[in-house]
mmCIF file of C-alpha atoms in Angstrom:
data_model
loop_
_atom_site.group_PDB
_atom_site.id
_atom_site.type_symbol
_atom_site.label_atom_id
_atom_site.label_comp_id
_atom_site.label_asym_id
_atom_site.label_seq_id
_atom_site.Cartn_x
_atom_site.Cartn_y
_atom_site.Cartn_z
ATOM 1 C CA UNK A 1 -43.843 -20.984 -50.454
ATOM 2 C CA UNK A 2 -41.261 -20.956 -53.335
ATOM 3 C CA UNK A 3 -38.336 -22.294 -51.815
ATOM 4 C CA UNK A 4 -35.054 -22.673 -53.661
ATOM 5 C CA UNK A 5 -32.596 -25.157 -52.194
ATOM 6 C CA UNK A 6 -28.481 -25.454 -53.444
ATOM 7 C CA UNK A 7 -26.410 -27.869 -52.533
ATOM 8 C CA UNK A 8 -27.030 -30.965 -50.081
ATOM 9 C CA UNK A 9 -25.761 -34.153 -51.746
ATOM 10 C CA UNK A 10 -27.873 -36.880 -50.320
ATOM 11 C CA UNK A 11 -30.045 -34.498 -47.947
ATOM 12 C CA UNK A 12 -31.705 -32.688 -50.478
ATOM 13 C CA UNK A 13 -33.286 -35.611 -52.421
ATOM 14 C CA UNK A 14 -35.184 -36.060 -48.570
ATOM 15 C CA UNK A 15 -35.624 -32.577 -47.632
ATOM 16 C CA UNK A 16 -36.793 -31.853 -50.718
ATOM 17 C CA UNK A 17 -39.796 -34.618 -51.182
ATOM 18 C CA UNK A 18 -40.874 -33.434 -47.242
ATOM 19 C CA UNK A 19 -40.794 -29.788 -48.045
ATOM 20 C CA UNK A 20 -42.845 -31.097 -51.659
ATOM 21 C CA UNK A 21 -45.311 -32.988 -49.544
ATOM 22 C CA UNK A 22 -46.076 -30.063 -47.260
ATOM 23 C CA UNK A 23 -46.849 -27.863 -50.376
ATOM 24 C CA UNK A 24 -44.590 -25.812 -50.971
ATOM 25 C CA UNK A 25 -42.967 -25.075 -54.871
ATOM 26 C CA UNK A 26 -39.480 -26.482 -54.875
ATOM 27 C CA UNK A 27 -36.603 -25.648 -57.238
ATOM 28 C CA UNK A 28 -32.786 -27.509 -56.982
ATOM 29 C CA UNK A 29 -29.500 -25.914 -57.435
ATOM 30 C CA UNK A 30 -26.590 -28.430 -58.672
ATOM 31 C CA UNK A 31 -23.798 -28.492 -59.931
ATOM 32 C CA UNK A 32 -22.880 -32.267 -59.697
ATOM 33 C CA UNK A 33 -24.601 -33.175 -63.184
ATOM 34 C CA UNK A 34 -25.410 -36.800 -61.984
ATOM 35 C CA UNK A 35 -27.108 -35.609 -59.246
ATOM 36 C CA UNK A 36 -28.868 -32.913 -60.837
ATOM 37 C CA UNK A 37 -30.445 -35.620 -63.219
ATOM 38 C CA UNK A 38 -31.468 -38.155 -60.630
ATOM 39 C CA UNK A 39 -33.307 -35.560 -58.802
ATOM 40 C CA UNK A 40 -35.113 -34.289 -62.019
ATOM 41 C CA UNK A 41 -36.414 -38.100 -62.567
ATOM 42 C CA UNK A 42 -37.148 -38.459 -58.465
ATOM 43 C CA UNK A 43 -38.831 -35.249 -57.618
ATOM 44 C CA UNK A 44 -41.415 -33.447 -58.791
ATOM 45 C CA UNK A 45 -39.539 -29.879 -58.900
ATOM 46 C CA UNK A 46 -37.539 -28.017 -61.048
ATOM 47 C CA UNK A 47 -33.242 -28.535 -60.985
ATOM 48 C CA UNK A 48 -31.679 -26.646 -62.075
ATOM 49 C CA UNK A 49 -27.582 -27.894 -63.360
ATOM 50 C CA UNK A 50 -25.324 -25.269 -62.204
ATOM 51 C CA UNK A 51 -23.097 -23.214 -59.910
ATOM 52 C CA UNK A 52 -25.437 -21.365 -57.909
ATOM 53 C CA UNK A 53 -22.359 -18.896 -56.819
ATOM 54 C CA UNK A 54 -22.844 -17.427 -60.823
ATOM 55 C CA UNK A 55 -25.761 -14.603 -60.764
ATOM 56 C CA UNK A 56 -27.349 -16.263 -64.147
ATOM 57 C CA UNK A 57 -27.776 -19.818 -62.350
ATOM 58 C CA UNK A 58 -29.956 -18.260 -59.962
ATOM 59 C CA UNK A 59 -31.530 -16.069 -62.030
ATOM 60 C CA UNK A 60 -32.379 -19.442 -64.276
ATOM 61 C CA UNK A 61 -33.668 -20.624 -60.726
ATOM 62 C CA UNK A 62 -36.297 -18.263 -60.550
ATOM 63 C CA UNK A 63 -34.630 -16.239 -57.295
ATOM 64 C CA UNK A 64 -36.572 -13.138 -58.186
ATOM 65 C CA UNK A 65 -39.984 -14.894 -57.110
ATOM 66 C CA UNK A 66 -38.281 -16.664 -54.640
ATOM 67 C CA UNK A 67 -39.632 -16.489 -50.868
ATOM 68 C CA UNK A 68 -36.566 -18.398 -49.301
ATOM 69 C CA UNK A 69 -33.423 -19.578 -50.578
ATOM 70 C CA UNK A 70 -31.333 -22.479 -48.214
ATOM 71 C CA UNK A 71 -28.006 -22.800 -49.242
ATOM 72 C CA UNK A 72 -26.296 -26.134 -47.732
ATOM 73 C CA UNK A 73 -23.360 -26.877 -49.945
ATOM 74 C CA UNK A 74 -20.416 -27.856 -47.793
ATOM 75 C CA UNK A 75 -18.206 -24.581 -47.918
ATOM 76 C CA UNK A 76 -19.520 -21.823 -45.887
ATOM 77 C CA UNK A 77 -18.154 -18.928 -47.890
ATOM 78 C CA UNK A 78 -20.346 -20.620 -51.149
ATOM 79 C CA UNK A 79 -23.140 -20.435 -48.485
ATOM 80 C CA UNK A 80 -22.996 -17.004 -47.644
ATOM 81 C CA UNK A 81 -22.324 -16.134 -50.759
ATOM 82 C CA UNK A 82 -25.159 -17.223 -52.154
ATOM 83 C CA UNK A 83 -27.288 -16.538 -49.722
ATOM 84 C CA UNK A 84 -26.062 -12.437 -49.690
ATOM 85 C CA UNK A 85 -26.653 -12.895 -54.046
ATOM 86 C CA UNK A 86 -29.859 -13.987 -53.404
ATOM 87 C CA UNK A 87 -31.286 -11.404 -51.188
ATOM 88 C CA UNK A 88 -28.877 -8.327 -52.612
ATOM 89 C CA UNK A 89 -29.533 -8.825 -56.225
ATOM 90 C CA UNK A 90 -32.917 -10.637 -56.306
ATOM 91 C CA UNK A 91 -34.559 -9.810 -52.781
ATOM 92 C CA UNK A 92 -34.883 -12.694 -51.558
ATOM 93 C CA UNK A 93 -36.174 -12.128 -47.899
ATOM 94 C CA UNK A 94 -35.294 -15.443 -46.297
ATOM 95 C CA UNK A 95 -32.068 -16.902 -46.571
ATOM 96 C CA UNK A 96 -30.948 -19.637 -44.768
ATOM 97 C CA UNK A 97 -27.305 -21.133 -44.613
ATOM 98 C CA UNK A 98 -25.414 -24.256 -43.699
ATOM 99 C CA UNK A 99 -22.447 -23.008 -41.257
ATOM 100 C CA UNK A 100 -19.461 -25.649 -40.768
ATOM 101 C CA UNK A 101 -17.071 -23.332 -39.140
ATOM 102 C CA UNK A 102 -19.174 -22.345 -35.378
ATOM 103 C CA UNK A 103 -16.966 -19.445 -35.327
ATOM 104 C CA UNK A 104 -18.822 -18.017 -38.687
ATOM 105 C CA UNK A 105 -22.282 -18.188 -36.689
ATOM 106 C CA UNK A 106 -22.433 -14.596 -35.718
ATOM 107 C CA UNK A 107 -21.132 -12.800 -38.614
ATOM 108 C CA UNK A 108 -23.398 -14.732 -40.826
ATOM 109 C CA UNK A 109 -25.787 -13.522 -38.388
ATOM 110 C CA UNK A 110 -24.807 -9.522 -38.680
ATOM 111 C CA UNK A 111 -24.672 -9.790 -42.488
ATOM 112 C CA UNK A 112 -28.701 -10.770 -41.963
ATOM 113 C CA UNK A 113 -29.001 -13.947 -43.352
ATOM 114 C CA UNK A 114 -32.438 -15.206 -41.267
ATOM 115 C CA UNK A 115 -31.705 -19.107 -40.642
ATOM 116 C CA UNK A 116 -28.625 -20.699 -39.610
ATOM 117 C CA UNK A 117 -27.635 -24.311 -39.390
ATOM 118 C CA UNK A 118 -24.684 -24.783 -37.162
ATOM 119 C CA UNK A 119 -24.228 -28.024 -38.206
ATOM 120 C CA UNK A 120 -21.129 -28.735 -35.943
ATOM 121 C CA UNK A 121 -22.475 -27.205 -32.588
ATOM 122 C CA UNK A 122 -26.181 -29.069 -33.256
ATOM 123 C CA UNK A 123 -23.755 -32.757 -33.397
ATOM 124 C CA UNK A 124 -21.764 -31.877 -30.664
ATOM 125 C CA UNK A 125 -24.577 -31.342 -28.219
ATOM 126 C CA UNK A 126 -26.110 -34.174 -29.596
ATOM 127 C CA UNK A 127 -23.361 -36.246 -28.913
ATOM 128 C CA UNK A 128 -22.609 -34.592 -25.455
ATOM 129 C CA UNK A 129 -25.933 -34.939 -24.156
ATOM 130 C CA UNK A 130 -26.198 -38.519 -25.227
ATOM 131 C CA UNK A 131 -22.981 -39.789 -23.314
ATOM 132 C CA UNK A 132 -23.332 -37.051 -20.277
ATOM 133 C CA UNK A 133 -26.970 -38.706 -19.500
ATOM 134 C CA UNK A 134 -29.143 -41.408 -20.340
ATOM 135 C CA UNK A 135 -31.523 -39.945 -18.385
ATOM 136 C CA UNK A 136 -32.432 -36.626 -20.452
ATOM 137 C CA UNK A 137 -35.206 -36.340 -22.565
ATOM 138 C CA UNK A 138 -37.952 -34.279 -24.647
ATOM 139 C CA UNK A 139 -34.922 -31.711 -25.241
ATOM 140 C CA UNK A 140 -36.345 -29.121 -27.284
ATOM 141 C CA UNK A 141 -34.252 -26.059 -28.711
ATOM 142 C CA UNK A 142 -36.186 -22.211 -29.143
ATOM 143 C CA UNK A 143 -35.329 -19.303 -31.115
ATOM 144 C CA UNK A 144 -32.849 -21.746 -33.272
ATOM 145 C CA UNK A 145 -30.758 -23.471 -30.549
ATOM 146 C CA UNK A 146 -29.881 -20.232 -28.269
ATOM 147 C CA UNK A 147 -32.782 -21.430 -25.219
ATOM 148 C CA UNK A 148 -33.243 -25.290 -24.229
ATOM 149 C CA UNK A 149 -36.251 -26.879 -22.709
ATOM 150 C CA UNK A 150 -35.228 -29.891 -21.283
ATOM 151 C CA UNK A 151 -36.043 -32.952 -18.483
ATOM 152 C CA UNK A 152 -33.667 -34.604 -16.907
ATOM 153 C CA UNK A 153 -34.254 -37.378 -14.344
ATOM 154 C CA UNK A 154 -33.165 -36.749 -10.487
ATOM 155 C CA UNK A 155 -30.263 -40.130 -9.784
ATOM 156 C CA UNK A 156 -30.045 -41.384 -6.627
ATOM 157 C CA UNK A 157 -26.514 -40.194 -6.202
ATOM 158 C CA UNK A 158 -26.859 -36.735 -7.131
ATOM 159 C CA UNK A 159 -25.778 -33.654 -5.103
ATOM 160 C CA UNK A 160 -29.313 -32.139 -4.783
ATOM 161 C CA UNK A 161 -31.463 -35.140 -3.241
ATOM 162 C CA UNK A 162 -32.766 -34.307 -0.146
ATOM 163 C CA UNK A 163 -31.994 -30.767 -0.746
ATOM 164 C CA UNK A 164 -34.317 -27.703 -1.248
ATOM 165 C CA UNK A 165 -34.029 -26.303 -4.628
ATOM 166 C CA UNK A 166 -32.664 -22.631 -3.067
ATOM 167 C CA UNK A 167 -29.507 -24.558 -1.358
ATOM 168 C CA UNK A 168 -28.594 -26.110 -4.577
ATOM 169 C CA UNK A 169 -25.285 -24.405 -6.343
ATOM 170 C CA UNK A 170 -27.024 -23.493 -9.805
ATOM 171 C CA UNK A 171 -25.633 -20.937 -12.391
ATOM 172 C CA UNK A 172 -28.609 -18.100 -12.076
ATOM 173 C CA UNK A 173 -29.141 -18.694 -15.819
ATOM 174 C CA UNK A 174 -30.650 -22.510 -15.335
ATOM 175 C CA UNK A 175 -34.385 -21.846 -14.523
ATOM 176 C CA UNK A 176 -36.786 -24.718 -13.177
ATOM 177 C CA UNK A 177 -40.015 -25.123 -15.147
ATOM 178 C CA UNK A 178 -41.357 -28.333 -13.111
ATOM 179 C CA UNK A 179 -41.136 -31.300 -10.670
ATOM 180 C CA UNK A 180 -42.658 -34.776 -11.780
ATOM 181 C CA UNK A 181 -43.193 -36.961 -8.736
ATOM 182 C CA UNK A 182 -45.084 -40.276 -9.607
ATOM 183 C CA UNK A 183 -46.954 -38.853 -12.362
ATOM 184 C CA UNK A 184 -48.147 -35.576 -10.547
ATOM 185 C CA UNK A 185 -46.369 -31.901 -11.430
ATOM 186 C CA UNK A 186 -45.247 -29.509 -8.311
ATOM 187 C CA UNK A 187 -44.376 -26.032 -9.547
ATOM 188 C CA UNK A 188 -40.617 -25.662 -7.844
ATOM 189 C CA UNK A 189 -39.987 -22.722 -5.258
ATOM 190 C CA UNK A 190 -37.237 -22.093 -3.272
ATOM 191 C CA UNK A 191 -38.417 -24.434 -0.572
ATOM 192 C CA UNK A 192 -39.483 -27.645 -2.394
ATOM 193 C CA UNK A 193 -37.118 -30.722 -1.658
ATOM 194 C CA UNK A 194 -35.836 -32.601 -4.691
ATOM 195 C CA UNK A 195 -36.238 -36.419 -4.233
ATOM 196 C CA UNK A 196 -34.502 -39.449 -6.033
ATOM 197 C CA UNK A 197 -36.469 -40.400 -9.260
ATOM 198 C CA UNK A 198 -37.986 -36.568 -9.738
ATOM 199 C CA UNK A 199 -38.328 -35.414 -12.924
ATOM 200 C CA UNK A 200 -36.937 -31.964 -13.068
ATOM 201 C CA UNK A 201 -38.245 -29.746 -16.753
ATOM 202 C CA UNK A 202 -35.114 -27.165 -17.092
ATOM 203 C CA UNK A 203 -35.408 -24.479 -18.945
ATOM 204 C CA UNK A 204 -31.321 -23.376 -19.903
ATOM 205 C CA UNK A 205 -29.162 -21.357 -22.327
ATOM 206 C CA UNK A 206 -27.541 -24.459 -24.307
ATOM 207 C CA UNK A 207 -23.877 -23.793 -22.829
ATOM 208 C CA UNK A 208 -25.736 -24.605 -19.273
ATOM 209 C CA UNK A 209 -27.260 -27.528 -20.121
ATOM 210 C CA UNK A 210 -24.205 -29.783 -19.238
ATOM 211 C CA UNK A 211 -23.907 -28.130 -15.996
ATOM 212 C CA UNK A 212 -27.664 -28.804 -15.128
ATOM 213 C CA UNK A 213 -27.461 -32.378 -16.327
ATOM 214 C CA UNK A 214 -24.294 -33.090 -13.650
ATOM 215 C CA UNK A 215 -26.116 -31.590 -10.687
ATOM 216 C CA UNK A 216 -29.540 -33.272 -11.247
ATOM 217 C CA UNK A 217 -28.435 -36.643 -13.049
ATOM 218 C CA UNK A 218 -25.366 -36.868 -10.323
ATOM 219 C CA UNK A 219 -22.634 -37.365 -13.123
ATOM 220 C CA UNK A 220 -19.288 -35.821 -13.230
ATOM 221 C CA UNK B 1 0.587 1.443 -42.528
ATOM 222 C CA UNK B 2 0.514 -2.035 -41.604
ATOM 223 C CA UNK B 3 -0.823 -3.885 -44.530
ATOM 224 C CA UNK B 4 -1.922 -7.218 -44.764
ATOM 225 C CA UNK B 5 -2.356 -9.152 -47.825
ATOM 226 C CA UNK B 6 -4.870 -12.564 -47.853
ATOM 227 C CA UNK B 7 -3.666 -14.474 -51.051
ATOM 228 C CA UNK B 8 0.043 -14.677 -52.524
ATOM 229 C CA UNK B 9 -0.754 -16.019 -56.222
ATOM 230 C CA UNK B 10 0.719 -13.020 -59.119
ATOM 231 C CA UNK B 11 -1.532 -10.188 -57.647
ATOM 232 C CA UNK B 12 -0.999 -10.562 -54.343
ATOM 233 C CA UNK B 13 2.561 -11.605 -54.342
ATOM 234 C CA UNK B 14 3.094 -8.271 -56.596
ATOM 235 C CA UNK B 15 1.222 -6.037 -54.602
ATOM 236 C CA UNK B 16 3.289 -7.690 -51.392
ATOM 237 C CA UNK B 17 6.845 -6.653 -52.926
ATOM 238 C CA UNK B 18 6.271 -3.087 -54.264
ATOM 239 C CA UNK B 19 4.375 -2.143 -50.898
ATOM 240 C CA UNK B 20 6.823 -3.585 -48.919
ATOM 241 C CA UNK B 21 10.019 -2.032 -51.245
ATOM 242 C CA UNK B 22 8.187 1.477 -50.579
ATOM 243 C CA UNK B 23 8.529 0.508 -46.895
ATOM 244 C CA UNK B 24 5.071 -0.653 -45.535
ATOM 245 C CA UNK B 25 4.922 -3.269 -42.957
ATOM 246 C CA UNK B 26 3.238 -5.955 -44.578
ATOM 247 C CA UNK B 27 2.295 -9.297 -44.229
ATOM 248 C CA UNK B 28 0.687 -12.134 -46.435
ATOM 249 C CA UNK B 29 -1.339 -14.627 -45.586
ATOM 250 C CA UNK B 30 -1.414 -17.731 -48.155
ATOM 251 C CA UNK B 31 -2.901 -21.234 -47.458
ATOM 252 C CA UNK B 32 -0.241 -23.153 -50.065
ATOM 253 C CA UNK B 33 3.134 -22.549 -48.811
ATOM 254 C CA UNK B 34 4.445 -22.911 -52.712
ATOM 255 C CA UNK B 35 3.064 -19.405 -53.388
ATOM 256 C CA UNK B 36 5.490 -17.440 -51.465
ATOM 257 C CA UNK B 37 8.206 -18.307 -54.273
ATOM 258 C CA UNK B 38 6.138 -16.006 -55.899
ATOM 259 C CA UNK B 39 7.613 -12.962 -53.529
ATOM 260 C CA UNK B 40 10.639 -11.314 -54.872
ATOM 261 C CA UNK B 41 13.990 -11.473 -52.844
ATOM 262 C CA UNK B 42 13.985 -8.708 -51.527
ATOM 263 C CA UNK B 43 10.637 -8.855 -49.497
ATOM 264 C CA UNK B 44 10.939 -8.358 -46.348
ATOM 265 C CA UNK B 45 7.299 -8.544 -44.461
ATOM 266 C CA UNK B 46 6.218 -11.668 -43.096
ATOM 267 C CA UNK B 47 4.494 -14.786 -44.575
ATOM 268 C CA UNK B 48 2.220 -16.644 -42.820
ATOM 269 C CA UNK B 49 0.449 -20.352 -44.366
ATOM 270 C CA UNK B 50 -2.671 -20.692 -43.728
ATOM 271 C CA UNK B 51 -6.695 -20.512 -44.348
ATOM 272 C CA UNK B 52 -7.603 -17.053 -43.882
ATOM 273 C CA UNK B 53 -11.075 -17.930 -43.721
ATOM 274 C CA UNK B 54 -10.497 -18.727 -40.311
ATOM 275 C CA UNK B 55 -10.262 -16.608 -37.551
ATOM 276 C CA UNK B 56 -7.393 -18.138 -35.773
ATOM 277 C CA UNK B 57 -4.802 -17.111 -38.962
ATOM 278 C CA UNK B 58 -6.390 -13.831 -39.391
ATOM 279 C CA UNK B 59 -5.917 -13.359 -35.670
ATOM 280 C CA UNK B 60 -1.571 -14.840 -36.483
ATOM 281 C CA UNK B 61 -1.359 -11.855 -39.027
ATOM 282 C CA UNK B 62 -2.238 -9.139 -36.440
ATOM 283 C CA UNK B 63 -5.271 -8.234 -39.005
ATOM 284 C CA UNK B 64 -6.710 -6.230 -36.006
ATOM 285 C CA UNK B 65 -4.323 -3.525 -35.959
ATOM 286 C CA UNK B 66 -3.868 -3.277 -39.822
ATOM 287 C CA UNK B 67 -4.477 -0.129 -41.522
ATOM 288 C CA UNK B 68 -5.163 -1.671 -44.461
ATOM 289 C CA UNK B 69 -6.536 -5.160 -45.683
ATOM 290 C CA UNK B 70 -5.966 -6.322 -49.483
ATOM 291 C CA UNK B 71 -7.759 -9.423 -50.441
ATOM 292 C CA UNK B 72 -6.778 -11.242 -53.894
ATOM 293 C CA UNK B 73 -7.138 -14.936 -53.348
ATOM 294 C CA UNK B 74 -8.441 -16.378 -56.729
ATOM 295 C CA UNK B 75 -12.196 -16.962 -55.629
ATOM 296 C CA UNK B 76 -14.599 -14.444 -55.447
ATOM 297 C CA UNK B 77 -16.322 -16.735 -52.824
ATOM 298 C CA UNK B 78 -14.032 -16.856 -50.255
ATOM 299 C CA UNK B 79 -12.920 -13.051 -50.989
ATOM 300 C CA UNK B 80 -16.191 -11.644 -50.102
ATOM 301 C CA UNK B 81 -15.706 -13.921 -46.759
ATOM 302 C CA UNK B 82 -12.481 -12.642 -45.839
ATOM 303 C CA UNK B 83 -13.478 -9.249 -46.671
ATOM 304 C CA UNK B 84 -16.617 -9.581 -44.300
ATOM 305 C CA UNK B 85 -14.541 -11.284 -41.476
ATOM 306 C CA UNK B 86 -12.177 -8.410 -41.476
ATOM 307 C CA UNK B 87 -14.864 -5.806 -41.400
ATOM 308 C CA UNK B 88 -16.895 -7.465 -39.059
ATOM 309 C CA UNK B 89 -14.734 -9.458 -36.571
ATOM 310 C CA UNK B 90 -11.954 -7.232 -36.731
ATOM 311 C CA UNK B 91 -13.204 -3.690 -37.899
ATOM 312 C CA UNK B 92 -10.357 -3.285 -40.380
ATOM 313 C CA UNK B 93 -10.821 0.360 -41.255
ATOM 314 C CA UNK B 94 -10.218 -0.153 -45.181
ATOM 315 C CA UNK B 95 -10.334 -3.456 -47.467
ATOM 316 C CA UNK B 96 -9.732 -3.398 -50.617
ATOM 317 C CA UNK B 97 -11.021 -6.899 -52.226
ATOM 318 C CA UNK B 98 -9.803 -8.120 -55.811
ATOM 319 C CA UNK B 99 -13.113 -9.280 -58.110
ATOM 320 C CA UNK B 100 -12.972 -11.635 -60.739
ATOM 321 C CA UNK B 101 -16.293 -11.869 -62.231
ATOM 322 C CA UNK B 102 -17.462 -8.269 -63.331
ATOM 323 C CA UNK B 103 -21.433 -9.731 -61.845
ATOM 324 C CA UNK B 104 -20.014 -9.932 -58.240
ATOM 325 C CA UNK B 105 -19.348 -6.050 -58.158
ATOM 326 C CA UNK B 106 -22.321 -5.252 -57.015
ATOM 327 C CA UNK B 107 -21.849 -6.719 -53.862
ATOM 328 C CA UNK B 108 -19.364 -4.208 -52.534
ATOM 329 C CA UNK B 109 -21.239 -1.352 -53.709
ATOM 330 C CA UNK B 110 -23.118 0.197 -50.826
ATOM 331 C CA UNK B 111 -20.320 -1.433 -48.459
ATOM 332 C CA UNK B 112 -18.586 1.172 -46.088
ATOM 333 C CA UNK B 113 -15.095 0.833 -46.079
ATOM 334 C CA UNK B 114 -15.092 -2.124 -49.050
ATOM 335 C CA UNK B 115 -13.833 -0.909 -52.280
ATOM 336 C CA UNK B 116 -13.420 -3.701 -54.975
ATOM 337 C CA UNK B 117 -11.577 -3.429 -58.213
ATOM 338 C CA UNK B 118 -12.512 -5.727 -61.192
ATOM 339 C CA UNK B 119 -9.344 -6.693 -63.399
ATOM 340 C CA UNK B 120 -11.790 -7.175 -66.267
ATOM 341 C CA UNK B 121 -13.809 -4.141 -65.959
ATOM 342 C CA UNK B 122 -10.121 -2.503 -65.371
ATOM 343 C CA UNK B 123 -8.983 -3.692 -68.581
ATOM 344 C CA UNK B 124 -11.750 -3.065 -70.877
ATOM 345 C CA UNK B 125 -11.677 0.282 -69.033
ATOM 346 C CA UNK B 126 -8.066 0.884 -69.660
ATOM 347 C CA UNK B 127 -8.522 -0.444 -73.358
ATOM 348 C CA UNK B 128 -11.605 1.758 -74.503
ATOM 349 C CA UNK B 129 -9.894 4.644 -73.039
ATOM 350 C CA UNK B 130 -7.155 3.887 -74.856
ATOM 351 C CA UNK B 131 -9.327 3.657 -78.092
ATOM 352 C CA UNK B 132 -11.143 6.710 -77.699
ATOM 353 C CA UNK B 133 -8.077 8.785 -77.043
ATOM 354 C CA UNK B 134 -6.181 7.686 -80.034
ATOM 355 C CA UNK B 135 -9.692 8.093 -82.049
ATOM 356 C CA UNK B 136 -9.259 11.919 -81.242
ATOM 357 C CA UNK B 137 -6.226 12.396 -82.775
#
């Protein structure tokens, strides 16, 4: 893929050599001159020095044979910017943006830019889920963070051991994918009993995840 | 009409005190509080200081029942934001965004209810026409 990337400080110099070492073409927007030259000597793609907001820096950038264009400079209205440039005046099909305001998700969203990074929401359930439970792991995120796979380990003190999984208060919206009990999987129904130690897969919309977490992992 | 104006630097401020001396409601949003010494005396709409890329300030202007939205910060960046927030998150019915460089025109054009206006393409326009009448004579 040609992939052109803007913005990123630090990030890019790593993103970039992964993205190189996977194959794909790699050109670097700028416009910190210092920056701009270190990557040039680093990494083995074109930078370009510039303000990727003006239509002739991207042009320079090669947008018009540009598959995807990831714009992750701090300021989301550069980002979308950029982004809308890219696919409105070169047609560039996949645009991806950094958002730090949450609030600028959707509307990023509606304008049809493909990939969003919600930088501050990804943190905060990062940093929620690691002080709400020790005990939660293999979280995995679908269809960019809006579905969340996760297992969470059954404490001793929680609400729901010794109870069958139809009697426990659940919003409708947390779904149970799997019981492991001493290495062997049950597939949960209405009537299976939760014990102390289970390992309970959860399949929830992100927003729900807490909620699961407090009933199984018997935190408040 | 309820007007509100995002930006208070020598456009917007001047576009804030004729509309509100031919009596429109209107009120400006401006993220340096400095700017508003830029409003004549006589203004008499509101000012409110604040980042009007953020919903919470758009939201302190009342942009959702405006009739009108004028956008003239200084960067054509955070004007096509604005403009985009009001359309989208608060279905302004018309927005009228300020351009600086001629290149980003071509953003607005197959926008509904977006109409941007280019000083410099304004200028040269005014200019030429200027030119070319006086080359009649």
């Amino acid at each position: 893929m040609d992939i052109i990337l803007v913005g990123g400080g630090k990030l890019i110099y790593h993103l970039g050599k992964k993205l190189i070492s996977k194959g794909h073409f790699l050109t670097i927007i700028n416009k910190d001159r210092k920056l701009a030259e270190d990557l040039a000597r680093e990494i083995n793609a074109t930078v370009v020095f510039g303000d990727a907001t003006n239509k002739t820096v991207l042009e320079d950038a090669g947008a018009y044979k540009a598959d995807n264009l990831v714009s992750l400079t701090q300021k989301d209205h550069n980002n979308l910017f950029i982004c809308k440039m890219a696919m409105d005046y070169f047609g560039v099909e996949r645009t991806t943006a950094l958002v730090n305001n949450p609030e600028n998700e959707e509307l990023f969203n509606t304008l049809g830019i493909t990939g969003i990074f919600n930088i501050t929401d990804l943190i905060s359930s990062i940093i929620e889920q690691s002080v709400s439970a020790d005990d939660v792991s293999n979280l995995t995120m679908i269809e960019e963070g809006k579905l969340s796979i996760f297992q969470v380990e059954v404490s001793p003190v929680s609400e729901a051991v010794g109870k069958e999984i139809k009697d426990i208060d659940l919003p409708l919206t947390i779904v149970l994918g799997g019981i492991v009990r001493n290495g062997e999987i049950i597939i949960p129904r209405g009537g299976s009993q939760i014990k102390a130690g289970d390992k309970i897969v959860i399949i929830s919309l992100p927003e729900e995840q807490a909620e699961a977490i407090k009933v199984f992992g018997g935190e408040e | 009409m309820f007007i509100v104006i995002i930006g208070c630097g020598r456009t917007g401020s001047l576009l804030a005190g004729n509309l509100s001396r031919s009596g429109h409601e209107v009120v400006v949003i401006e993220h340096d509080p400095e700017s508003f010494a830029l409003l004549p005396v006589d203004f008499s709409g509101f000012q409110i200081e604040g980042d009007a890329a953020e919903n919470d300030i758009l939201k302190e202007g009342k942009i959702e029942s405006a009739d009108l939205v004028i956008v003239s910060t200084g960067n054509d960046q955070i004007n096509y934001l604005v403009s985009q927030m009001a359309k989208v998150n608060f279905d302004v019915p018309r927005i009228m965004v300020r351009t600086i460089d001629p290149a980003v025109e071509k953003m607005y054009e197959n926008e509904d209810r977006v109409e941007s206006f280019s000083q410099i393409s304004l200028l040269a326009e005014n200019m030429i026409n200027k030119i070319e009448r006086e080359g009649m004579r």
